[in-house]
Amino acid sequence: MSTEAGTADGLLDSGWRDRKRYLWLWGLFAPTGLFIIGLPLIWGLNELGWHTLAKVPFWLGPILIYLVIPAADLFFGADGENPPDEVMEYLENDRYYRYLTYIYLPFQYASLVMACYLITADNLSWLGIDGGLTVVDKIGLALTVGMVGGIGINTAHELGHKKVHLERWLSRIALAQTFYGHFYIEHNRGHHVRVATPEDPASSRVGESFWAFWPRTVWGSLRSAWGLERARLERLGKRPWSLHNDVLSAWAMSLVLYAALVAGFGLEVLPYLVLQAVVGFSLLEAVNYLEHYGLLRQRTDRGRYERPTPRHSWNSDHLVTNIFLYHLQRHSDHHAYPTRRYQTLRSWDGAPNLPSGYASMIMLAYFPPLWRRVMDKRVVAHYDGDLTQANLQPSKRDKVLARYQEAR
């Protein structure tokens, strides 16, 4: 296949144009929002004497994730455009798209450093604040940078699947903020192998709430990453307790980062660093919860699991969340072609679809009764009424099957 010539605005000789080419810039709003909206708004509201209202921008992250993006998804609706075959090579090789993911990282860390400064500063008169921030303001700020770090894990996910050495290192750097560097190992070598099976800690089950899934996936992913690295090093004749272990080297990066921030801003910042890390990786695990809920690969005659297909991932093709999460919602295509760059991912016919974008579904996942009401019937329909084919929580299996039989 020959690479088609294209112009700076993404128009190809075939006449196809990437309508989202410049919309992808909105993906940088999360790490830059504190600077371009948050701080100017705080200053302006304080100048007007609206001091109580001026505290709201510290909560910019939760507002963006839980209010603005779901509302925008509802307003703008579905994406609905797949790149045609003849432009795939051009899109894959257009460096503009990968540079957007690279740029995320310096803004991510700039927002983290700024948050540390604001949390520990005794005098913020330049923002119109007498003295320093209140504890409530600091918590809001920690939640905001934690969500920036959580979206940064998705950026790390995009970079970590690539074969370019630089991108794999950038992936690890992006993960250092949330102390979740082992995700790089577990996701690539664990989740993509065991997806939609009971053995996968990142595949949720019918009857399993998000709050039950969270400790299982956090601990299970850590154990899986360690086991994968130990096995790799044993094959090489090396000890697991060394910096040859990618899990340990990833944690070392986080320790160095946290030590530098504590040295620069004082011990006061440490609890907020821990809080933002938990918020960041919890946002990732909320996405994991909804991506494969209840979906199960069946065993073949040889006893092995069937190959992953589009039927084993929940998709959502809502435009705004697509942009903020680099097409992560086109999850079936990602599992079919893990190294494919985000701009070329397609929405598959035949894949099960969520009723809304990821941002909206994350909020629903926090409330198990609402989640079950919306999603369990979709799992039932996906398996044509036979829930025995679904991935069920073992401790709830009989109860789930009985509930379904009663509903019939």
CSV table of C-alpha atoms in Angstrom, one decimal:
chain,number,residue,atom,x,y,z
A,1,MET,CA,0.0,0.0,0.0
A,2,SER,CA,1.4,3.3,-0.9
A,3,THR,CA,1.3,6.3,1.4
A,4,GLU,CA,-1.1,8.9,0.1
A,5,ALA,CA,0.0,12.5,0.0
A,6,GLY,CA,-1.8,14.8,2.4
A,7,THR,CA,-2.0,18.4,3.3
A,8,ALA,CA,-1.5,20.1,6.7
A,9,ASP,CA,-5.2,20.0,7.4
A,10,GLY,CA,-5.5,16.3,6.9
A,11,LEU,CA,-7.0,16.3,3.4
A,12,LEU,CA,-5.8,13.4,1.3
A,13,ASP,CA,-5.7,12.8,-2.4
A,14,SER,CA,-8.6,10.4,-2.0
A,15,GLY,CA,-10.7,13.4,-0.9
A,16,TRP,CA,-11.1,12.1,2.7
A,17,ARG,CA,-10.5,14.5,5.5
A,18,ASP,CA,-10.0,13.8,9.2
A,19,ARG,CA,-12.7,15.9,10.7
A,20,LYS,CA,-11.2,15.4,14.2
A,21,ARG,CA,-7.7,16.4,13.2
A,22,TYR,CA,-7.8,19.7,15.2
A,23,LEU,CA,-10.4,18.5,17.7
A,24,TRP,CA,-7.7,16.2,19.1
A,25,LEU,CA,-6.1,19.3,20.6
A,26,TRP,CA,-9.0,19.3,23.1
A,27,GLY,CA,-7.4,16.3,24.6
A,28,LEU,CA,-4.8,18.6,26.1
A,29,PHE,CA,-7.5,20.6,28.0
A,30,ALA,CA,-7.3,18.3,31.0
A,31,PRO,CA,-3.7,19.0,31.9
A,32,THR,CA,-3.8,22.7,30.8
A,33,GLY,CA,-7.2,23.6,32.2
A,34,LEU,CA,-5.8,24.6,35.6
A,35,PHE,CA,-3.6,27.2,33.9
A,36,ILE,CA,-5.8,28.6,31.1
A,37,ILE,CA,-9.1,28.5,33.0
A,38,GLY,CA,-8.7,27.6,36.7
A,39,LEU,CA,-6.1,30.2,37.9
A,40,PRO,CA,-7.4,33.1,35.8
A,41,LEU,CA,-10.9,32.4,37.0
A,42,ILE,CA,-9.9,32.2,40.6
A,43,TRP,CA,-8.1,35.5,40.4
A,44,GLY,CA,-11.0,37.2,38.5
A,45,LEU,CA,-13.7,36.0,41.0
A,46,ASN,CA,-11.6,37.1,44.0
A,47,GLU,CA,-11.1,40.5,42.4
A,48,LEU,CA,-14.9,40.8,42.1
A,49,GLY,CA,-15.3,39.8,45.7
A,50,TRP,CA,-16.9,36.5,45.0
A,51,HIS,CA,-14.5,34.6,47.3
A,52,THR,CA,-16.8,31.6,47.9
A,53,LEU,CA,-17.4,31.1,44.1
A,54,ALA,CA,-13.6,31.5,43.5
A,55,LYS,CA,-13.1,28.1,45.3
A,56,VAL,CA,-15.0,26.2,42.6
A,57,PRO,CA,-12.1,26.1,40.0
A,58,PHE,CA,-10.0,24.1,42.5
A,59,TRP,CA,-12.6,21.3,41.7
A,60,LEU,CA,-12.1,21.7,37.9
A,61,GLY,CA,-11.2,18.0,37.4
A,62,PRO,CA,-14.4,16.5,38.9
A,63,ILE,CA,-16.4,19.1,37.1
A,64,LEU,CA,-14.8,18.2,33.8
A,65,ILE,CA,-15.1,14.4,34.2
A,66,TYR,CA,-18.5,14.2,35.9
A,67,LEU,CA,-20.4,17.1,34.4
A,68,VAL,CA,-18.9,18.8,31.4
A,69,ILE,CA,-17.9,15.7,29.3
A,70,PRO,CA,-21.1,13.7,29.9
A,71,ALA,CA,-23.2,16.8,29.0
A,72,ALA,CA,-21.0,17.4,25.9
A,73,ASP,CA,-21.4,13.7,24.9
A,74,LEU,CA,-25.2,14.1,25.1
A,75,PHE,CA,-25.1,17.4,23.1
A,76,PHE,CA,-22.7,16.4,20.3
A,77,GLY,CA,-23.8,12.7,20.1
A,78,ALA,CA,-22.1,9.9,18.3
A,79,ASP,CA,-18.8,10.1,16.3
A,80,GLY,CA,-19.8,7.7,13.6
A,81,GLU,CA,-16.8,8.2,11.2
A,82,ASN,CA,-14.2,5.5,10.5
A,83,PRO,CA,-11.1,6.2,8.4
A,84,PRO,CA,-11.2,4.3,5.0
A,85,ASP,CA,-8.7,1.6,4.2
A,86,GLU,CA,-6.8,3.7,1.7
A,87,VAL,CA,-5.8,6.4,4.3
A,88,MET,CA,-4.7,4.1,7.2
A,89,GLU,CA,-1.0,4.1,6.3
A,90,TYR,CA,-1.0,7.9,6.0
A,91,LEU,CA,-2.7,8.4,9.3
A,92,GLU,CA,-0.4,5.9,11.1
A,93,ASN,CA,2.7,7.8,9.8
A,94,ASP,CA,1.4,11.3,10.4
A,95,ARG,CA,3.6,12.5,13.3
A,96,TYR,CA,1.2,15.3,14.2
A,97,TYR,CA,-1.0,12.8,16.1
A,98,ARG,CA,1.7,11.2,18.1
A,99,TYR,CA,3.2,14.6,19.1
A,100,LEU,CA,-0.2,15.4,20.7
A,101,THR,CA,0.3,12.5,23.1
A,102,TYR,CA,3.9,13.6,23.8
A,103,ILE,CA,2.8,17.1,24.6
A,104,TYR,CA,0.4,15.8,27.2
A,105,LEU,CA,3.2,14.8,29.6
A,106,PRO,CA,4.9,18.2,30.2
A,107,PHE,CA,1.5,19.8,30.9
A,108,GLN,CA,0.6,16.9,33.1
A,109,TYR,CA,3.7,17.4,35.3
A,110,ALA,CA,3.4,21.2,35.2
A,111,SER,CA,-0.1,20.9,36.7
A,112,LEU,CA,1.2,18.5,39.4
A,113,VAL,CA,4.0,20.9,40.3
A,114,MET,CA,1.7,23.9,40.3
A,115,ALA,CA,-0.8,22.0,42.6
A,116,CYS,CA,2.0,21.2,45.0
A,117,TYR,CA,3.0,24.8,45.1
A,118,LEU,CA,-0.6,26.0,45.7
A,119,ILE,CA,-1.2,23.4,48.4
A,120,THR,CA,1.9,24.4,50.4
A,121,ALA,CA,2.1,28.1,49.8
A,122,ASP,CA,1.5,30.4,52.8
A,123,ASN,CA,0.8,33.5,50.7
A,124,LEU,CA,-1.3,33.4,47.5
A,125,SER,CA,-2.1,37.1,47.4
A,126,TRP,CA,-1.4,37.1,43.6
A,127,LEU,CA,-4.6,35.0,43.3
A,128,GLY,CA,-6.5,37.3,45.6
A,129,ILE,CA,-6.3,34.8,48.5
A,130,ASP,CA,-5.3,35.9,52.0
A,131,GLY,CA,-2.8,33.4,53.3
A,132,GLY,CA,-2.9,29.8,51.9
A,133,LEU,CA,-5.6,27.4,50.8
A,134,THR,CA,-8.1,25.7,53.1
A,135,VAL,CA,-8.1,21.9,53.5
A,136,VAL,CA,-11.2,21.7,51.3
A,137,ASP,CA,-9.5,23.7,48.6
A,138,LYS,CA,-6.4,21.4,48.8
A,139,ILE,CA,-8.6,18.3,48.5
A,140,GLY,CA,-10.3,19.7,45.4
A,141,LEU,CA,-7.0,20.5,43.9
A,142,ALA,CA,-5.6,17.0,44.7
A,143,LEU,CA,-8.7,15.5,43.0
A,144,THR,CA,-8.2,17.7,40.0
A,145,VAL,CA,-4.5,16.7,39.4
A,146,GLY,CA,-5.4,13.1,40.2
A,147,MET,CA,-7.8,13.1,37.4
A,148,VAL,CA,-5.2,14.7,35.1
A,149,GLY,CA,-3.0,11.8,36.2
A,150,GLY,CA,-5.8,9.3,35.5
A,151,ILE,CA,-6.2,10.6,32.0
A,152,GLY,CA,-2.4,10.5,31.8
A,153,ILE,CA,-2.6,6.7,32.4
A,154,ASN,CA,-4.7,6.6,29.3
A,155,THR,CA,-2.0,8.6,27.5
A,156,ALA,CA,0.5,6.1,28.9
A,157,HIS,CA,-1.7,3.3,27.5
A,158,GLU,CA,-1.6,4.8,24.0
A,159,LEU,CA,2.2,5.2,24.2
A,160,GLY,CA,3.0,1.9,25.9
A,161,HIS,CA,1.5,-0.2,23.1
A,162,LYS,CA,3.9,1.2,20.5
A,163,LYS,CA,7.1,-0.3,19.3
A,164,VAL,CA,9.0,3.0,19.4
A,165,HIS,CA,11.5,2.9,22.3
A,166,LEU,CA,10.9,6.6,23.2
A,167,GLU,CA,7.2,6.2,23.4
A,168,ARG,CA,7.5,3.2,25.8
A,169,TRP,CA,9.7,5.3,28.1
A,170,LEU,CA,7.3,8.2,27.9
A,171,SER,CA,4.6,5.8,28.9
A,172,ARG,CA,6.5,4.9,32.1
A,173,ILE,CA,7.0,8.6,32.8
A,174,ALA,CA,3.3,9.3,32.5
A,175,LEU,CA,2.5,6.5,35.0
A,176,ALA,CA,5.0,7.7,37.6
A,177,GLN,CA,2.6,10.4,38.9
A,178,THR,CA,0.0,7.8,40.0
A,179,PHE,CA,2.5,5.2,41.2
A,180,TYR,CA,1.0,2.8,38.7
A,181,GLY,CA,4.0,1.9,36.6
A,182,HIS,CA,3.2,-1.8,36.9
A,183,PHE,CA,0.2,-1.1,34.6
A,184,TYR,CA,2.7,-1.0,31.7
A,185,ILE,CA,3.6,-4.7,32.3
A,186,GLU,CA,0.2,-6.1,33.3
A,187,HIS,CA,-1.9,-4.4,30.6
A,188,ASN,CA,0.3,-5.3,27.7
A,189,ARG,CA,1.3,-8.8,28.7
A,190,GLY,CA,-1.5,-9.8,31.0
A,191,HIS,CA,-4.8,-8.1,30.2
A,192,HIS,CA,-4.5,-8.5,26.4
A,193,VAL,CA,-3.8,-12.2,26.8
A,194,ARG,CA,-6.5,-12.9,29.4
A,195,VAL,CA,-9.2,-10.3,28.5
A,196,ALA,CA,-12.8,-11.4,29.1
A,197,THR,CA,-11.9,-14.4,31.1
A,198,PRO,CA,-12.3,-15.1,34.9
A,199,GLU,CA,-8.5,-15.1,35.2
A,200,ASP,CA,-8.2,-11.5,34.1
A,201,PRO,CA,-8.2,-9.1,37.1
A,202,ALA,CA,-9.2,-6.2,34.8
A,203,SER,CA,-12.4,-7.9,33.4
A,204,SER,CA,-15.4,-7.3,35.6
A,205,ARG,CA,-18.2,-9.8,36.2
A,206,VAL,CA,-22.0,-9.7,36.3
A,207,GLY,CA,-22.9,-9.5,40.0
A,208,GLU,CA,-19.7,-7.7,40.9
A,209,SER,CA,-20.1,-4.1,41.9
A,210,PHE,CA,-17.4,-1.5,41.1
A,211,TRP,CA,-16.6,-1.3,44.8
A,212,ALA,CA,-15.9,-5.1,44.9
A,213,PHE,CA,-14.1,-5.0,41.6
A,214,TRP,CA,-11.7,-2.2,42.7
A,215,PRO,CA,-9.7,-4.1,45.3
A,216,ARG,CA,-9.7,-7.3,43.2
A,217,THR,CA,-8.3,-5.5,40.1
A,218,VAL,CA,-5.8,-3.2,42.0
A,219,TRP,CA,-4.3,-6.1,43.9
A,220,GLY,CA,-4.8,-8.7,41.1
A,221,SER,CA,-3.1,-6.4,38.5
A,222,LEU,CA,-0.1,-5.8,40.9
A,223,ARG,CA,0.3,-9.6,41.5
A,224,SER,CA,0.0,-10.3,37.8
A,225,ALA,CA,2.6,-7.7,36.8
A,226,TRP,CA,5.0,-9.1,39.4
A,227,GLY,CA,4.4,-12.7,38.3
A,228,LEU,CA,5.0,-11.8,34.7
A,229,GLU,CA,8.2,-9.9,35.4
A,230,ARG,CA,9.5,-12.7,37.7
A,231,ALA,CA,8.9,-15.3,35.0
A,232,ARG,CA,10.6,-13.1,32.4
A,233,LEU,CA,13.6,-12.6,34.5
A,234,GLU,CA,13.9,-16.3,35.5
A,235,ARG,CA,14.0,-17.1,31.8
A,236,LEU,CA,16.9,-14.7,31.5
A,237,GLY,CA,18.7,-16.1,34.5
A,238,LYS,CA,18.2,-12.9,36.5
A,239,ARG,CA,16.9,-12.2,40.0
A,240,PRO,CA,13.5,-10.5,40.4
A,241,TRP,CA,14.7,-8.2,43.1
A,242,SER,CA,16.8,-6.0,40.9
A,243,LEU,CA,16.3,-3.0,38.7
A,244,HIS,CA,16.1,-5.4,35.7
A,245,ASN,CA,12.6,-5.9,37.1
A,246,ASP,CA,10.4,-3.4,35.2
A,247,VAL,CA,7.9,-3.3,38.1
A,248,LEU,CA,10.7,-2.2,40.5
A,249,SER,CA,12.2,0.3,38.1
A,250,ALA,CA,8.7,1.8,37.5
A,251,TRP,CA,8.2,2.2,41.3
A,252,ALA,CA,11.7,3.7,41.6
A,253,MET,CA,10.7,6.4,39.1
A,254,SER,CA,7.6,7.2,41.3
A,255,LEU,CA,9.7,7.3,44.5
A,256,VAL,CA,12.2,9.7,42.9
A,257,LEU,CA,9.4,11.9,41.8
A,258,TYR,CA,7.7,11.9,45.2
A,259,ALA,CA,10.9,12.5,47.0
A,260,ALA,CA,11.7,15.4,44.8
A,261,LEU,CA,8.3,17.0,45.4
A,262,VAL,CA,8.5,16.5,49.1
A,263,ALA,CA,12.0,17.9,49.2
A,264,GLY,CA,10.9,20.9,47.2
A,265,PHE,CA,7.5,21.6,48.9
A,266,GLY,CA,7.7,20.0,52.3
A,267,LEU,CA,6.2,16.9,54.0
A,268,GLU,CA,2.8,18.6,54.0
A,269,VAL,CA,2.3,17.8,50.3
A,270,LEU,CA,2.7,14.0,50.8
A,271,PRO,CA,-0.9,13.1,51.9
A,272,TYR,CA,-2.2,15.0,48.8
A,273,LEU,CA,0.2,13.2,46.6
A,274,VAL,CA,-1.1,9.9,47.9
A,275,LEU,CA,-4.7,11.1,47.4
A,276,GLN,CA,-4.2,12.2,43.9
A,277,ALA,CA,-2.5,8.9,43.0
A,278,VAL,CA,-5.4,6.9,44.4
A,279,VAL,CA,-7.9,9.1,42.5
A,280,GLY,CA,-5.8,8.7,39.3
A,281,PHE,CA,-5.6,4.9,39.2
A,282,SER,CA,-9.1,4.6,40.5
A,283,LEU,CA,-10.3,6.5,37.4
A,284,LEU,CA,-8.4,4.0,35.3
A,285,GLU,CA,-10.0,1.1,37.1
A,286,ALA,CA,-13.5,2.6,36.7
A,287,VAL,CA,-12.9,2.5,33.0
A,288,ASN,CA,-11.6,-1.1,33.2
A,289,TYR,CA,-14.8,-2.0,35.0
A,290,LEU,CA,-17.1,-1.0,32.2
A,291,GLU,CA,-14.9,-2.1,29.2
A,292,HIS,CA,-15.5,-5.9,29.5
A,293,TYR,CA,-18.4,-6.1,32.1
A,294,GLY,CA,-19.9,-9.6,32.0
A,295,LEU,CA,-18.3,-10.6,28.6
A,296,LEU,CA,-16.7,-14.0,28.4
A,297,ARG,CA,-14.6,-15.8,25.8
A,298,GLN,CA,-15.8,-19.4,25.5
A,299,ARG,CA,-13.6,-22.5,25.7
A,300,THR,CA,-12.8,-24.3,22.5
A,301,ASP,CA,-12.8,-28.1,22.1
A,302,ARG,CA,-9.1,-28.1,23.0
A,303,GLY,CA,-9.9,-26.4,26.3
A,304,ARG,CA,-8.4,-23.1,25.4
A,305,TYR,CA,-10.2,-19.8,25.3
A,306,GLU,CA,-11.4,-18.6,21.9
A,307,ARG,CA,-9.5,-15.7,20.4
A,308,PRO,CA,-10.8,-12.2,21.4
A,309,THR,CA,-13.3,-10.8,19.0
A,310,PRO,CA,-15.4,-7.6,18.9
A,311,ARG,CA,-18.0,-9.4,21.0
A,312,HIS,CA,-15.7,-9.3,24.0
A,313,SER,CA,-15.4,-5.5,24.5
A,314,TRP,CA,-18.1,-2.9,25.3
A,315,ASN,CA,-17.7,0.0,22.8
A,316,SER,CA,-19.0,3.5,22.9
A,317,ASP,CA,-18.5,5.9,19.9
A,318,HIS,CA,-19.4,9.2,21.5
A,319,LEU,CA,-17.5,12.1,20.0
A,320,VAL,CA,-16.3,14.1,23.0
A,321,THR,CA,-15.1,11.2,25.2
A,322,ASN,CA,-13.4,9.8,22.1
A,323,ILE,CA,-11.4,13.0,21.8
A,324,PHE,CA,-10.4,13.1,25.5
A,325,LEU,CA,-9.5,9.4,25.7
A,326,TYR,CA,-7.8,9.0,22.3
A,327,HIS,CA,-10.5,6.7,20.9
A,328,LEU,CA,-10.2,4.3,23.9
A,329,GLN,CA,-14.0,3.7,23.5
A,330,ARG,CA,-13.3,1.9,20.2
A,331,HIS,CA,-12.1,-0.8,22.4
A,332,SER,CA,-12.8,-3.8,20.2
A,333,ASP,CA,-10.5,-2.5,17.5
A,334,HIS,CA,-7.8,-1.8,20.1
A,335,HIS,CA,-7.9,-5.4,21.2
A,336,ALA,CA,-7.8,-6.6,17.7
A,337,TYR,CA,-4.9,-4.3,16.7
A,338,PRO,CA,-3.1,-3.3,20.0
A,339,THR,CA,-0.3,-1.4,18.2
A,340,ARG,CA,-2.7,0.6,16.0
A,341,ARG,CA,-2.5,4.3,16.8
A,342,TYR,CA,-5.5,6.0,18.2
A,343,GLN,CA,-6.3,8.1,15.1
A,344,THR,CA,-6.8,4.9,13.0
A,345,LEU,CA,-9.0,3.0,15.5
A,346,ARG,CA,-12.4,2.1,14.1
A,347,SER,CA,-15.9,1.4,15.5
A,348,TRP,CA,-16.8,-2.2,14.8
A,349,ASP,CA,-20.2,-3.4,13.7
A,350,GLY,CA,-21.4,-6.3,15.9
A,351,ALA,CA,-19.6,-5.1,19.0
A,352,PRO,CA,-21.8,-4.6,22.1
A,353,ASN,CA,-22.4,-0.9,22.8
A,354,LEU,CA,-22.7,1.0,26.0
A,355,PRO,CA,-25.7,3.4,26.1
A,356,SER,CA,-23.5,6.4,26.7
A,357,GLY,CA,-19.9,7.6,26.7
A,358,TYR,CA,-17.3,6.4,29.2
A,359,ALA,CA,-17.6,9.5,31.3
A,360,SER,CA,-21.3,9.0,31.9
A,361,MET,CA,-20.9,5.3,32.5
A,362,ILE,CA,-18.2,5.8,35.1
A,363,MET,CA,-20.6,7.8,37.2
A,364,LEU,CA,-23.2,5.0,36.8
A,365,ALA,CA,-20.7,2.4,37.9
A,366,TYR,CA,-20.4,4.2,41.3
A,367,PHE,CA,-24.0,3.3,42.0
A,368,PRO,CA,-24.4,-0.5,41.7
A,369,PRO,CA,-28.2,-0.7,41.7
A,370,LEU,CA,-28.4,1.8,38.8
A,371,TRP,CA,-25.5,0.1,37.0
A,372,ARG,CA,-27.2,-3.4,37.3
A,373,ARG,CA,-30.5,-1.9,36.0
A,374,VAL,CA,-28.8,-0.4,33.0
A,375,MET,CA,-26.2,-3.0,32.1
A,376,ASP,CA,-27.3,-6.5,33.2
A,377,LYS,CA,-30.2,-6.6,30.7
A,378,ARG,CA,-27.7,-5.7,28.0
A,379,VAL,CA,-25.5,-8.6,29.0
A,380,VAL,CA,-28.5,-10.9,28.9
A,381,ALA,CA,-29.5,-9.6,25.4
A,382,HIS,CA,-25.9,-10.0,24.2
A,383,TYR,CA,-26.0,-13.7,25.1
A,384,ASP,CA,-29.5,-14.2,23.8
A,385,GLY,CA,-30.9,-14.8,27.2
A,386,ASP,CA,-28.3,-17.4,28.2
A,387,LEU,CA,-26.4,-15.9,31.1
A,388,THR,CA,-24.5,-19.1,31.7
A,389,GLN,CA,-22.3,-17.9,28.8
A,390,ALA,CA,-21.4,-14.6,30.7
A,391,ASN,CA,-18.6,-13.8,33.0
A,392,LEU,CA,-20.4,-14.2,36.4
A,393,GLN,CA,-19.1,-13.4,39.9
A,394,PRO,CA,-18.6,-16.8,41.4
A,395,SER,CA,-20.1,-15.9,44.8
A,396,LYS,CA,-23.2,-14.4,43.1
A,397,ARG,CA,-23.6,-16.9,40.3
A,398,ASP,CA,-26.6,-18.7,41.7
A,399,LYS,CA,-28.3,-15.5,42.8
A,400,VAL,CA,-27.7,-13.8,39.4
A,401,LEU,CA,-29.0,-16.8,37.4
A,402,ALA,CA,-32.1,-17.1,39.7
A,403,ARG,CA,-32.8,-13.4,39.3
A,404,TYR,CA,-32.7,-13.7,35.6
A,405,GLN,CA,-34.9,-16.8,35.5
A,406,GLU,CA,-37.5,-15.0,37.7
A,407,ALA,CA,-37.4,-12.0,35.3
A,408,ARG,CA,-38.2,-14.3,32.4
